[in-house]
Each structure stands twice: as structure tokens, then as C-alpha cells.
Coordinates of C-alpha atoms in Angstrom, one line a residue:
Chain A
X1 CA 49.2 42.1 179.8
X2 CA 51.9 41.2 177.3
X3 CA 54.6 43.0 179.1
X4 CA 53.8 41.3 182.3
X5 CA 54.0 37.9 180.7
X6 CA 57.4 38.7 179.2
X7 CA 59.0 40.0 182.4
X8 CA 58.2 37.0 184.6
X9 CA 60.9 34.7 183.3
X10 CA 63.5 37.4 183.9
X11 CA 62.6 37.6 187.5
X12 CA 63.1 33.9 187.8
X13 CA 66.6 34.1 186.3
X14 CA 67.5 36.9 188.6
X15 CA 66.7 34.6 191.5
X16 CA 68.9 31.9 189.8
X17 CA 71.9 34.2 189.8
X18 CA 71.7 34.7 193.5
X19 CA 71.3 31.0 194.0
X20 CA 74.2 29.9 191.8
X21 CA 77.2 30.7 194.0
X22 CA 75.7 29.3 197.1
X23 CA 74.6 26.2 195.3
X24 CA 78.0 25.2 193.8
X25 CA 80.5 27.1 195.9
X26 CA 82.2 23.9 197.1
X27 CA 84.2 23.7 193.9
X28 CA 85.0 26.8 191.9
X29 CA 86.4 24.7 189.1
X30 CA 83.2 22.8 188.4
X31 CA 82.1 25.1 185.5
X32 CA 85.4 24.6 183.8
X33 CA 85.1 20.9 184.0
X34 CA 81.7 21.1 182.2
X35 CA 83.1 23.4 179.5
X36 CA 86.5 22.0 179.0
X37 CA 85.8 19.0 176.7
X38 CA 83.7 21.1 174.2
X39 CA 86.2 24.0 174.5
X40 CA 89.1 21.8 173.8
X41 CA 87.5 20.2 170.7
X42 CA 86.5 23.6 169.3
X43 CA 89.9 25.0 169.8
X44 CA 91.8 22.1 168.3
X45 CA 89.5 21.2 165.4
X46 CA 87.9 24.6 164.5
X47 CA 89.8 27.6 165.7
X48 CA 93.3 26.2 165.0
X49 CA 92.4 25.1 161.5
X50 CA 90.9 28.5 160.7
X51 CA 93.9 30.3 162.0
X52 CA 96.1 27.8 160.1
X53 CA 94.2 28.6 156.9
X54 CA 94.7 32.3 157.3
X55 CA 98.4 31.7 157.7
X56 CA 98.5 29.3 154.8
X57 CA 96.9 31.9 152.5
X58 CA 100.2 33.8 152.6
X59 CA 102.2 30.8 151.4
X60 CA 103.1 29.2 148.1
X61 CA 102.4 25.7 149.3
X62 CA 101.7 22.4 147.5
X63 CA 100.5 19.2 149.2
X64 CA 103.9 17.4 148.9
X65 CA 105.6 20.0 151.1
X66 CA 105.5 20.4 154.9
X67 CA 104.0 23.7 155.8
X68 CA 107.3 25.1 157.2
X69 CA 109.0 24.3 153.9
X70 CA 106.5 26.5 152.0
X71 CA 107.6 29.9 150.8
X72 CA 106.1 33.1 152.3
X73 CA 104.8 35.2 149.5
X74 CA 102.8 37.7 151.3
X75 CA 99.6 38.9 149.7
X76 CA 100.5 37.5 146.3
X77 CA 97.9 34.8 146.4
X78 CA 95.2 37.3 147.0
X79 CA 96.4 39.7 144.2
X80 CA 96.9 36.8 141.8
X81 CA 93.4 35.6 142.4
X82 CA 92.0 39.1 141.6
X83 CA 93.8 38.9 138.2
X84 CA 92.8 35.3 137.5
X85 CA 89.9 35.3 135.0
X86 CA 88.8 31.8 136.1
X87 CA 88.5 32.9 139.7
X88 CA 86.5 36.0 138.7
X89 CA 84.2 33.9 136.5
X90 CA 83.7 31.4 139.3
X91 CA 83.0 34.2 141.7
X92 CA 80.3 35.6 139.4
X93 CA 78.8 32.2 138.8
X94 CA 78.5 31.9 142.6
X95 CA 76.8 35.3 142.9
X96 CA 74.4 34.5 140.0
X97 CA 73.6 31.0 141.4
X98 CA 73.0 32.4 144.9
X99 CA 70.9 35.4 143.9
X100 CA 68.7 33.5 141.4
X101 CA 68.2 30.6 143.8
X102 CA 67.2 32.8 146.8
X103 CA 64.9 35.0 144.7
X104 CA 63.1 32.1 143.1
X105 CA 62.7 30.3 146.4
X106 CA 61.5 33.4 148.2
X107 CA 58.9 34.2 145.5
X108 CA 57.6 30.7 145.1
X109 CA 57.8 29.8 148.8
X110 CA 56.0 32.9 150.0
X111 CA 53.5 32.8 147.1
X112 CA 52.6 29.2 148.0
X113 CA 52.2 30.1 151.7
X114 CA 49.8 33.0 150.8
X115 CA 47.9 30.7 148.5
X116 CA 47.6 27.8 150.9
X117 CA 47.0 29.8 154.1
X118 CA 44.2 28.0 155.8
X119 CA 43.8 25.4 158.4
X120 CA 45.0 22.2 156.7
X121 CA 44.1 18.9 158.2
X122 CA 47.2 16.7 158.5
X123 CA 49.6 19.6 158.3
X124 CA 52.2 17.7 160.2
X125 CA 52.3 15.0 157.5
X126 CA 52.6 17.6 154.8
X127 CA 55.4 19.3 156.7
X128 CA 57.2 16.0 157.0
X129 CA 56.9 15.4 153.2
X130 CA 58.1 18.8 152.3
X131 CA 61.1 18.5 154.6
X132 CA 62.3 15.3 153.1
X133 CA 64.2 16.9 150.2
X134 CA 66.3 18.9 152.6
X135 CA 67.1 16.0 154.9
X136 CA 68.4 13.6 152.3
X137 CA 72.1 13.8 151.6
X138 CA 73.0 16.4 149.0
X139 CA 75.0 13.7 147.2
X140 CA 71.7 11.7 146.8
X141 CA 69.8 14.8 145.7
X142 CA 72.4 15.3 143.0
X143 CA 72.2 11.7 142.0
X144 CA 68.4 11.8 141.6
X145 CA 68.5 14.8 139.5
X146 CA 71.4 13.5 137.4
X147 CA 69.3 10.5 136.7
X148 CA 66.3 12.6 135.8
X149 CA 68.4 14.9 133.6
X150 CA 70.0 11.9 131.9
X151 CA 69.9 12.4 128.1
X152 CA 68.5 9.0 127.2
X153 CA 67.1 7.2 130.3
X154 CA 66.1 10.3 132.2
X155 CA 62.4 10.9 132.8
X156 CA 62.5 14.5 131.7
X157 CA 63.8 13.9 128.2
X158 CA 61.6 10.7 127.9
X159 CA 58.6 12.8 128.6
X160 CA 59.6 15.5 126.1
X161 CA 60.1 12.7 123.5
X162 CA 56.7 11.3 124.4
X163 CA 55.1 14.7 123.7
X164 CA 57.0 14.8 120.4
X165 CA 59.4 17.6 121.5
X166 CA 63.1 17.9 121.1
X167 CA 65.2 16.6 124.1
X168 CA 66.9 19.3 126.1
X169 CA 70.7 19.0 126.8
X170 CA 70.1 19.6 130.5
X171 CA 73.6 19.2 131.8
X172 CA 75.8 19.1 128.7
X173 CA 75.0 22.5 127.3
X174 CA 76.7 25.5 129.0
X175 CA 73.5 27.6 128.7
X176 CA 71.3 24.9 130.3
X177 CA 73.7 23.6 133.0
X178 CA 73.2 26.5 135.4
X179 CA 69.4 26.6 135.1
X180 CA 69.4 22.8 135.6
X181 CA 71.4 23.1 138.8
X182 CA 69.2 26.0 139.9
X183 CA 66.0 23.9 139.4
X184 CA 67.5 21.1 141.6
X185 CA 68.2 23.6 144.4
X186 CA 64.8 25.2 144.1
X187 CA 63.2 21.8 144.4
X188 CA 65.2 21.0 147.5
X189 CA 64.9 24.3 149.4
X190 CA 61.7 26.1 148.5
X191 CA 59.8 24.0 151.2
X192 CA 62.1 25.7 153.8
X193 CA 60.8 29.1 152.9
X194 CA 57.3 27.8 152.4
X195 CA 57.1 26.2 155.9
X196 CA 58.6 29.2 157.7
X197 CA 56.4 31.7 156.0
X198 CA 53.3 29.6 156.4
X199 CA 54.0 29.4 160.2
X200 CA 54.6 33.2 160.2
X201 CA 51.4 33.8 158.3
X202 CA 49.3 31.7 160.6
X203 CA 50.6 33.4 163.7
X204 CA 49.8 36.9 162.5
X205 CA 47.5 38.9 164.9
X206 CA 43.9 38.1 163.7
X207 CA 42.7 41.6 164.9
X208 CA 44.7 43.4 162.2
X209 CA 43.4 41.2 159.5
X210 CA 39.8 41.5 160.7
X211 CA 40.1 45.3 161.0
X212 CA 41.3 45.6 157.4
X213 CA 38.5 43.3 156.3
X214 CA 35.9 45.5 158.0
X215 CA 37.5 48.5 156.3
X216 CA 36.9 46.8 153.0
X217 CA 40.4 45.9 152.0
X218 CA 40.7 43.5 149.0
X219 CA 42.7 40.3 149.2
X220 CA 45.6 41.9 147.4
X221 CA 45.5 45.0 149.6
X222 CA 45.5 42.8 152.6
X223 CA 48.6 40.9 151.3
X224 CA 50.6 43.9 150.4
X225 CA 49.7 46.3 153.2
X226 CA 49.2 43.9 156.1
X227 CA 50.4 40.4 155.7
X228 CA 53.8 41.0 154.0
X229 CA 54.9 43.8 156.2
X230 CA 54.1 41.8 159.4
X231 CA 55.9 38.8 158.0
X232 CA 58.9 40.8 157.0
X233 CA 61.2 40.0 160.0
X234 CA 60.7 36.2 159.4
X235 CA 61.1 36.6 155.7
X236 CA 64.4 38.5 156.0
X237 CA 65.9 35.9 158.4
X238 CA 64.7 33.0 156.2
X239 CA 66.1 34.7 153.1
X240 CA 69.5 35.4 154.8
X241 CA 69.8 31.9 156.0
X242 CA 69.1 30.6 152.5
X243 CA 71.6 33.0 151.1
X244 CA 74.3 31.7 153.4
X245 CA 73.5 28.1 152.5
X246 CA 73.4 28.9 148.8
X247 CA 77.0 30.0 149.0
X248 CA 77.8 26.7 150.7
X249 CA 76.2 24.4 148.0
X250 CA 78.7 22.0 146.7
X251 CA 77.8 18.4 146.6
X252 CA 74.7 18.7 144.4
X253 CA 76.6 20.6 141.7
X254 CA 79.6 18.3 142.1
X255 CA 77.5 15.3 141.3
X256 CA 75.4 17.0 138.6
X257 CA 78.1 18.7 136.5
X258 CA 81.3 18.9 138.5
X259 CA 81.5 22.6 137.5
X260 CA 81.2 22.0 133.8
X261 CA 80.6 22.3 131.0
X262 CA 83.6 24.7 130.9
X263 CA 83.2 26.9 134.0
X264 CA 79.5 27.4 133.6
X265 CA 78.5 25.9 137.0
X266 CA 81.8 26.1 138.9
X267 CA 80.8 27.8 142.1
X268 CA 83.5 29.0 144.6
X269 CA 83.3 26.0 146.9
X270 CA 83.9 23.7 144.0
X271 CA 86.8 25.7 142.8
X272 CA 88.4 25.7 146.2
X273 CA 88.1 21.9 146.3
X274 CA 89.5 21.6 142.8
X275 CA 92.4 24.0 143.5
X276 CA 93.2 21.8 146.5
X277 CA 93.0 18.4 144.9
X278 CA 93.6 18.9 141.1
X279 CA 95.8 22.0 140.9
X280 CA 97.5 21.3 144.2
X281 CA 97.8 25.0 145.1
X282 CA 97.0 24.9 148.8
X283 CA 98.0 28.6 149.4
X284 CA 95.8 29.8 146.6
X285 CA 92.9 27.6 147.8
X286 CA 93.3 29.1 151.3
X287 CA 93.2 32.6 149.9
X288 CA 90.1 31.8 148.0
X289 CA 88.5 30.3 151.1
X290 CA 89.2 33.6 152.9
X291 CA 87.5 35.6 150.2
X292 CA 84.5 33.4 150.5
X293 CA 84.5 33.5 154.3
X294 CA 84.7 37.3 154.2
X295 CA 81.7 37.5 152.0
X296 CA 79.7 35.1 154.3
X297 CA 80.9 37.0 157.4
X298 CA 79.3 40.2 156.1
X299 CA 76.0 38.5 155.5
X300 CA 76.0 36.7 158.9
X301 CA 76.9 39.8 160.8
X302 CA 74.2 41.6 158.9
X303 CA 71.8 39.0 160.1
X304 CA 73.0 39.2 163.7
X305 CA 72.7 43.0 163.7
X306 CA 69.3 42.8 162.2
X307 CA 68.3 40.5 165.1
X308 CA 69.7 42.9 167.6
X309 CA 67.9 45.8 166.1
X310 CA 64.6 43.9 166.1
X311 CA 65.2 42.9 169.7
X312 CA 65.8 46.5 170.7
X313 CA 62.8 47.7 168.9
X314 CA 60.6 45.2 170.7
X315 CA 62.1 46.2 174.0
X316 CA 61.4 49.8 173.3
X317 CA 57.8 49.0 172.3
X318 CA 57.4 46.9 175.5
X319 CA 58.8 49.8 177.6
X320 CA 56.4 52.2 175.9
X321 CA 53.5 49.9 176.5
X322 CA 54.5 49.6 180.1
X323 CA 54.6 53.3 180.6
X324 CA 51.3 53.7 178.9
X325 CA 49.6 51.0 180.9
Chain B
X3 CA 21.8 29.6 148.8
X4 CA 23.5 26.9 146.7
X5 CA 25.7 29.3 144.6
X6 CA 28.2 30.2 147.3
X7 CA 28.4 26.6 148.3
X8 CA 29.5 25.5 144.9
X9 CA 32.0 28.4 144.8
X10 CA 33.5 27.1 148.0
X11 CA 33.5 23.6 146.7
X12 CA 35.4 24.8 143.6
X13 CA 37.9 26.6 145.8
X14 CA 38.3 23.4 147.8
X15 CA 38.9 21.3 144.7
X16 CA 41.5 23.8 143.5
X17 CA 43.1 23.9 146.9
X18 CA 43.5 20.2 147.4
X19 CA 44.4 19.6 143.8
X20 CA 47.2 22.2 144.2
X21 CA 48.3 20.6 147.5
X22 CA 48.5 17.1 145.8
X23 CA 50.5 18.6 143.0
X24 CA 53.0 20.0 145.5
X25 CA 53.3 16.7 147.3
X26 CA 53.9 14.9 143.9
X27 CA 56.6 17.4 143.0
X28 CA 58.2 17.0 146.4
X29 CA 58.1 13.2 146.6
X30 CA 58.5 12.5 142.8
X31 CA 62.2 12.3 142.6
X32 CA 62.5 10.3 145.7
X33 CA 59.9 7.8 144.5
X34 CA 61.6 7.6 141.2
X35 CA 64.9 6.7 142.9
X36 CA 63.1 4.0 144.9
X37 CA 61.5 2.6 141.7
X38 CA 64.7 2.6 139.8
X39 CA 66.5 0.8 142.6
X40 CA 63.9 -2.0 142.3
X41 CA 64.5 -2.4 138.5
X42 CA 66.9 -4.5 136.6
X43 CA 69.4 -2.8 134.3
X44 CA 67.6 -4.0 131.2
X45 CA 64.4 -2.5 132.4
X46 CA 66.0 0.9 133.1
X47 CA 67.7 1.2 129.7
X48 CA 64.8 -0.3 127.6
X49 CA 62.9 2.2 125.5
X50 CA 59.5 1.0 126.6
X51 CA 60.0 1.9 130.3
X52 CA 56.7 1.7 132.0
X53 CA 55.4 2.0 135.5
X54 CA 54.6 -1.7 135.5
X55 CA 57.6 -3.9 136.1
X56 CA 58.6 -6.8 138.3
X57 CA 60.3 -5.3 141.4
X58 CA 63.5 -7.0 142.3
X59 CA 65.8 -6.8 145.3
X60 CA 68.8 -7.8 143.2
X61 CA 70.4 -4.3 143.2
X62 CA 70.3 -4.2 147.0
X63 CA 71.8 -7.7 147.1
X64 CA 74.6 -6.6 144.8
X65 CA 75.3 -3.6 147.0
X66 CA 75.2 -5.5 150.3
X67 CA 76.6 -8.8 148.9
X68 CA 79.4 -9.1 151.5
X69 CA 77.3 -8.5 154.6
X70 CA 74.3 -10.6 153.7
X71 CA 74.0 -13.9 155.4
X72 CA 73.5 -15.7 152.1
X73 CA 75.3 -15.5 148.8
X74 CA 73.1 -14.0 146.1
X75 CA 73.1 -16.2 143.0
X76 CA 73.2 -13.4 140.4
X77 CA 76.3 -11.7 141.8
X78 CA 79.4 -13.0 140.0
X79 CA 81.9 -10.8 141.7
X80 CA 81.1 -9.5 145.1
X81 CA 82.4 -5.9 145.5
X82 CA 83.0 -5.3 149.2
X83 CA 83.3 -1.5 148.9
X84 CA 79.7 -0.6 149.6
X85 CA 79.2 -3.0 152.5
X86 CA 82.4 -1.8 154.1
X87 CA 81.5 1.9 153.5
X88 CA 78.1 1.3 155.1
X89 CA 79.8 0.0 158.2
X90 CA 82.2 2.9 158.2
X91 CA 79.4 5.4 157.8
X92 CA 77.4 3.9 160.6
X93 CA 80.4 3.9 162.9
X94 CA 81.5 7.4 162.2
X95 CA 78.0 8.9 162.4
X96 CA 77.2 7.1 165.6
X97 CA 80.4 7.8 167.4
X98 CA 80.5 11.5 166.5
X99 CA 76.8 11.8 167.5
X100 CA 77.6 10.3 170.9
X101 CA 80.6 12.4 171.6
X102 CA 79.0 15.6 170.4
X103 CA 76.0 15.0 172.6
X104 CA 78.0 14.3 175.8
X105 CA 80.4 17.3 175.3
X106 CA 77.6 19.6 174.1
X107 CA 75.3 18.7 176.9
X108 CA 78.0 19.4 179.5
X109 CA 78.9 22.7 177.9
X110 CA 75.3 23.8 177.6
X111 CA 74.7 22.9 181.2
X112 CA 77.8 24.8 182.3
X113 CA 76.7 27.9 180.3
X114 CA 73.2 28.0 181.6
X115 CA 73.7 27.0 185.3
X116 CA 77.0 28.8 186.0
X117 CA 76.0 31.9 184.0
X118 CA 79.1 31.6 181.9
X119 CA 79.0 33.1 178.4
X120 CA 75.8 34.8 177.5
X121 CA 73.1 33.5 175.3
X122 CA 74.1 36.0 172.7
X123 CA 77.6 34.5 172.4
X124 CA 76.2 31.0 171.9
X125 CA 73.8 32.2 169.2
X126 CA 76.5 34.1 167.4
X127 CA 78.9 31.2 167.5
X128 CA 76.2 28.9 166.1
X129 CA 75.5 31.4 163.3
X130 CA 79.2 31.8 162.6
X131 CA 79.7 28.1 162.5
X132 CA 76.8 27.7 160.2
X133 CA 78.4 30.2 157.9
X134 CA 81.6 28.3 157.4
X135 CA 81.4 26.2 154.3
X136 CA 83.0 22.8 154.6
X137 CA 85.1 23.7 151.5
X138 CA 86.8 26.4 153.6
X139 CA 87.9 23.8 156.2
X140 CA 89.3 21.6 153.4
X141 CA 92.8 23.1 153.2
X142 CA 93.6 23.5 156.9
X143 CA 92.1 20.2 157.9
X144 CA 93.9 18.3 155.2
X145 CA 97.2 20.0 156.2
X146 CA 96.9 19.6 159.9
X147 CA 95.4 16.1 160.0
X148 CA 98.1 14.7 157.7
X149 CA 101.2 16.6 159.0
X150 CA 100.6 18.0 162.5
X151 CA 98.4 15.6 164.3
X152 CA 100.6 12.5 164.1
X153 CA 101.6 9.9 166.6
X154 CA 105.0 8.5 165.9
X155 CA 106.3 7.9 162.4
X156 CA 103.5 7.4 159.9
X157 CA 100.4 7.3 162.0
X158 CA 98.5 10.5 161.4
X159 CA 94.9 11.5 162.0
X160 CA 94.2 11.6 158.3
X161 CA 92.8 8.4 157.1
X162 CA 91.5 7.3 160.4
X163 CA 88.0 7.3 161.8
X164 CA 89.1 9.3 164.7
X165 CA 90.2 12.1 162.5
X166 CA 86.9 12.5 160.7
X167 CA 85.0 12.1 164.0
X168 CA 87.0 14.9 165.5
X169 CA 86.1 17.4 162.8
X170 CA 82.4 16.3 162.8
X171 CA 82.2 16.8 166.5
X172 CA 83.7 20.3 166.2
X173 CA 81.4 21.2 163.3
X174 CA 78.3 20.2 165.3
X175 CA 79.1 21.4 168.8
X176 CA 78.0 25.0 168.5
X177 CA 74.6 24.0 167.2
X178 CA 74.1 21.3 169.8
X179 CA 75.1 23.6 172.6
X180 CA 72.6 26.2 171.2
X181 CA 69.7 23.8 171.1
X182 CA 70.4 22.1 174.4
X183 CA 70.8 25.3 176.4
X184 CA 67.2 26.3 175.5
X185 CA 66.0 23.0 176.9
X186 CA 68.2 23.1 180.1
X187 CA 66.9 26.6 180.8
X188 CA 63.5 25.0 181.3
X189 CA 64.6 22.6 184.0
X190 CA 63.5 24.0 187.3
X191 CA 66.4 24.8 189.6
X192 CA 64.3 23.5 192.6
X193 CA 64.6 20.0 191.2
X194 CA 68.4 20.3 191.2
X195 CA 68.4 21.8 194.7
X196 CA 66.4 19.0 196.0
X197 CA 68.9 16.5 194.6
X198 CA 71.7 18.6 196.1
X199 CA 70.0 18.4 199.4
X200 CA 69.9 14.7 199.2
X201 CA 73.6 14.7 198.9
X202 CA 74.2 14.5 195.2
X203 CA 77.3 16.3 193.8
X204 CA 77.3 18.5 190.7
X205 CA 78.0 15.7 188.3
X206 CA 75.4 13.4 189.8
X207 CA 72.9 16.3 189.6
X208 CA 73.7 16.7 185.9
X209 CA 73.6 13.0 184.9
X210 CA 70.8 11.8 187.1
X211 CA 68.5 14.8 187.3
X212 CA 69.0 17.1 184.3
X213 CA 69.7 14.6 181.5
X214 CA 66.5 12.6 181.9
X215 CA 64.5 15.9 181.7
X216 CA 66.0 17.2 178.5
X217 CA 65.5 14.0 176.5
X218 CA 63.5 15.7 173.7
X219 CA 66.3 18.2 173.2
X220 CA 68.8 15.4 173.1
X221 CA 66.8 13.6 170.5
X222 CA 66.7 16.7 168.2
X223 CA 70.4 17.4 168.6
X224 CA 71.2 13.7 167.9
X225 CA 69.2 13.7 164.7
X226 CA 71.0 16.8 163.4
X227 CA 74.4 15.6 164.3
X228 CA 73.9 12.1 162.9
X229 CA 72.5 13.5 159.7
X230 CA 75.4 15.8 159.1
X231 CA 78.0 13.2 159.8
X232 CA 76.1 10.7 157.7
X233 CA 75.6 12.9 154.7
X234 CA 78.9 14.8 154.6
X235 CA 81.1 14.2 151.6
X236 CA 83.8 16.8 151.0
X237 CA 85.9 16.4 154.2
X238 CA 85.4 12.6 154.2
X239 CA 86.6 12.5 150.6
X240 CA 89.8 14.4 151.5
X241 CA 90.6 12.7 154.8
X242 CA 89.6 9.0 154.5
X243 CA 91.4 6.3 152.6
X244 CA 90.3 3.2 150.8
X245 CA 89.5 1.2 153.9
X246 CA 87.8 3.9 156.0
X247 CA 85.7 5.6 153.3
X248 CA 82.0 6.4 154.0
X249 CA 79.1 5.8 151.7
X250 CA 78.9 9.3 150.1
X251 CA 82.5 9.0 149.0
X252 CA 82.1 5.6 147.4
X253 CA 78.9 6.8 145.8
X254 CA 80.6 9.7 144.1
X255 CA 83.5 7.5 143.1
X256 CA 81.2 5.0 141.4
X257 CA 79.6 7.8 139.4
X258 CA 82.8 8.3 137.5
X259 CA 82.8 4.8 136.1
X260 CA 82.0 4.6 132.4
X261 CA 79.1 2.2 132.3
X262 CA 76.9 3.4 135.2
X263 CA 74.6 0.8 136.6
X264 CA 71.8 3.1 137.7
X265 CA 69.9 0.4 139.5
X266 CA 72.8 -0.4 141.8
X267 CA 73.6 3.3 142.3
X268 CA 70.1 4.2 143.2
X269 CA 70.0 1.3 145.6
X270 CA 73.0 2.7 147.3
X271 CA 71.4 6.2 147.3
X272 CA 68.3 4.7 148.8
X273 CA 70.3 3.1 151.6
X274 CA 72.0 6.4 152.2
X275 CA 68.7 8.2 152.3
X276 CA 66.8 5.9 154.6
X277 CA 68.1 7.1 158.0
X278 CA 67.4 10.8 157.3
X279 CA 63.9 9.8 156.0
X280 CA 63.2 7.9 159.2
X281 CA 64.4 10.9 161.3
X282 CA 62.2 13.3 159.4
X283 CA 59.1 11.2 160.2
X284 CA 60.1 11.1 163.9
X285 CA 60.8 14.8 164.4
X286 CA 59.8 17.2 161.6
X287 CA 59.0 20.0 164.0
X288 CA 62.3 20.1 165.7
X289 CA 64.1 19.9 162.3
X290 CA 62.6 23.2 161.2
X291 CA 63.7 24.8 164.5
X292 CA 67.2 23.3 164.0
X293 CA 67.4 24.7 160.5
X294 CA 67.0 28.2 161.8
X295 CA 69.4 27.7 164.8
X296 CA 71.1 30.8 166.0
X297 CA 69.0 33.1 163.9
X298 CA 65.8 32.8 165.8
X299 CA 65.1 32.4 169.5
X300 CA 65.1 28.8 170.6

């Protein structure tokens, strides 16, 4: 049954292939006309800049120079960065931020989904409410949290004071700044994991759950042995997407702490932006960008390969089912 | 008989209580921003801040003073920055959305109907584009836009609306192509063939037959593009000058002032947040699809 449903669209597209040449044969150039504008924009405003950046990372270049006036220094930007303690610290702050944020969001998001897994009336309204934090400009999210973290007018310290507790130096203390920034990100992005895993949970095959219930599995056994393994593909994708985005976070931290105090919250994106505008070392900033891109490329390709493997496994299963049936 | 019922009721109370708590956490900061934007500065700073206060539109009047049809009485000096930035933001976001949609639609159609690049290529490009942090584009875009893309002596793309629109269009195109091709795939080829039979050429088929059918996809793509152009800060900050700045840039600039007037800033933040909030209420389902673009099947 399943395999039949899945193969029908393919047949249709086969027919489409045979149709296409006869259909548009009057003008072979038509497809190029359709693709040209998008292709041109992507080439000029995306491929060219990225190529330019790779080239610039081998230069000692400051913003007052034209690029052809800059000196070629080979790999020195890259080796200098590896020796630069500030860059290393910023790199580890980024790793710490990304890993903590993604772990927390996964645990809380999936936990909430498991806890709230039942038919909810008005789910679409709830979904809308939970998406709001992700849609609002990151600048505004930073602004809201900066206000809440404010030492005297902020609601958090006012509440603490009301309870007779000591105020917390949310953003001004190097030990508190990173947790504060993490809290803001968790607030903004946990709903993403929650919504995706709730959708995955509610589309699980009911037969497996029922079978386990008949076999007398407890709620916990059901979660660990059936629900989580079946949700795993979705969870891995959601986690990887969050990981990519966590490396891109910039505006929220810029508004909250601007990387301070000291370097305690200076993630790589922020350091690139500061190296460009404050230290005026464009070549170094480009080399830094390349390190960051390389890291993200590995994660993205990992995700792409994972998708491919899942696809192939599904196809194998389908083929096996077809042979059997 | 009644024991299990109360158990269930207790579970219900727990469940809905929990749900309400989540909603409060989710909405709390946004509501707090709204409330602050409706307060006077004295109310915000006073120690006895309470939930009960007289809401006022004064902060909004201060922000929008130069585009209001009347002159607010309490504004001594009208700072035109925010009003101008709001106009800039609207212009940049609308124009880049329009161009992205037209180009993206054409490309998606070309890819699907003429069997150009495979679906895998589009997905991978979308994913790769999503991976690029705006900070990475900072150096090259700054360099190219201010030195290479120049017309004549001093007129370069940097500082113009056109320059920022170009980069926003490029940033959004892969995603828009990805989402639109899944919609175009669903347009029956027979529909196009019928139009063809009636003597329409390829472009007429595209604009008169395909476009009307894929409206929902266009709406979702438009919301995403608009939101990114509307919210973006980093590149706008690097490229735009005093007269072409968008709202996020002016907002961050005003945060560096010594004596922050939270009421006015929150009013600006609210104005910046309103369009995305409206979009969320229109199309929450498509937004989730869009946020996983390239990674899942569309």
C-alpha cells in the first residue's frame, strides 16, 4: 500500500519529462531567461563576495586602502589568529555558548513535548504564540532582555528585591553575563524544538505505541524505547539547525553586552564585526570568517549527508517491502 | 467510579496550568515591552512601579513626531531620525521582497518545468546559504560595495538603498526558490498545456496561469523575505549612511546614549516588532516549514 502511494508521483514526473521538450521546443533559450535574473544576482552579490573574502584573507588590508594596494601576506592572518589568545578565547566562548544553548533547548523542548503530548484545543493559537519570540527582530529581543536585566528598573532585580533577595549583576559580572545571554536565547528558540518535536510525536505510528501498551510498557519505557528512537531523525535535524543558528547569533548579544564584560560573551560573529569596524583589520576579519565558515560547513554537510542516508534507508525499506508484497 | 475522574481532573488542571505558565513565559517579555512603551519616563524609573498606570501614547508621538499630521505638544525638539528610518525600513523591505519574489518565482519555475538543476541542488544551496552568518559577508560586502561597485566618481553602492536591497535579495533567493519550487511542482501540467493550446507563450503561461495558482507559496516566501530585510542589522549598519539608515540601526545607536529613555526605545522596538507579529498571526504553519527549509522535504 505505502509503496504504491509513494511511486505514483514519480510516474507523473516521468511523463512530464517526455512532455517538456515538445512543449517548449520553440525556444531553447526560454529556461535561461527564467533563470538568468536569479543567477545574476546570486553570482554578483553572493558568490563574488565570498570569493573576494577568501582572497582578502591572504591580505594585510585596512579600510582606508583599496584592495589592490593591500599587501599579500599569505597564510599569516591564519597563523596569527591561531596564536592570538583573544581569538582563541572568543572561539571557545562561541563553542560554549552554542553547545550549552542547543543542549538546554533540546532537553527542555523535547521534555515539554513529551509532557504536553495530547490533543490540544486551539493548538494553532498556541503555536502562533510560541513562534512570536523567533519572529521578532533579534535587536528587539536583545532590547527586551536588556530592559529586564537592568540593575535598577529591570523586572528581574525588582522582583528579587521584593522577595528580600540580593540583586544579581546580570550583565555586568563576567560570570553572570554568559548565563544571562544563554537564558535569552533559550527563551527565544526553545519553542522551535518544542513545536517540531510535538509535531513528530503526534505523527508517530499509533500501532507501535498501542502494541507496547498491551505488552505492559510503563510510560518511561515507552518514551525511552519507542517514542525517542522514532523521533530521532527529526530531533537530529532540529538540533543541527539550531546548532548552525547558534553560531550565527549576533544581534541579541550585541545589544545585551556587546561582548563584555571583558571577553566573556564575545562570540566569533561579534569579534569579526569588531575586527572590521574597531580594529580595522579587514584581512584578519576575513580569515576569521573563513574559520567560522569552515566550522559551519562541516555541520551543514553532516546534516546533508544524514538526510541522504535517511533517504537511502527509506528507499531500501520501500524496495524490501515491495519485494515482500 | 469517581476516583479515576478526579485523577483525570487533577491531570487536567496540571496540564492547563502548565500550558498557561508557558504562554506567560513566552509572551511576558513582549507584553512588558508593550507596557513600558505606554509609560512615561517618571513612571518607569519610580520605585513604586505597579501594574496600574495611566497608559499614554506620548512615547509613540515622540518617535513618530515628524510624520504625524499634528504636532505633539510635549515634544520640544522633534528628532526626525526614527520617522525617517521607519520610511527607509519600509522601502528597503518592500522592494527587496518584491524583487526576490519575482526573480525567485521565475527561477523556481525554470528549475521545475525545464528540469534544470535537481531538487537536491536547490536544497543544498538553501542549506549552505542558511549556514552563512551575515557577519561573514561583512568584510567582502563592505569592500566591494564601497570600492568596486561604483558608478562614476563618488557614487558607490554603499550607502544607497539599492546596495542593501541587492544583498538582501541575494541572501533570500535560495530559500525563496526552495519554497516556491515545491508549490510549482503541484501545478498540473495539463493546465499549462491548455493555455499553450489557446496560444499563450511561455511567459504568458507563467504569469497568467502558474502565478495565480501558487499564491499561498508566494505569501509564505514574502513573509520570510520581508522579515529578514526588516529585522537585519549588521549589514545595514555597515553599508548605510545617516540618511538611509533602517530602524534596527537607529535603535542600536540610540542604546549607546547615556541617559536611555526606555519608554521611547520600547516604543521604537514595538513599532519594529509589529509587522513580524502580524505575519505570525497570518501564517504560523508556513513559518515553521520555512524555518526548516532545505533540511526537510518541502
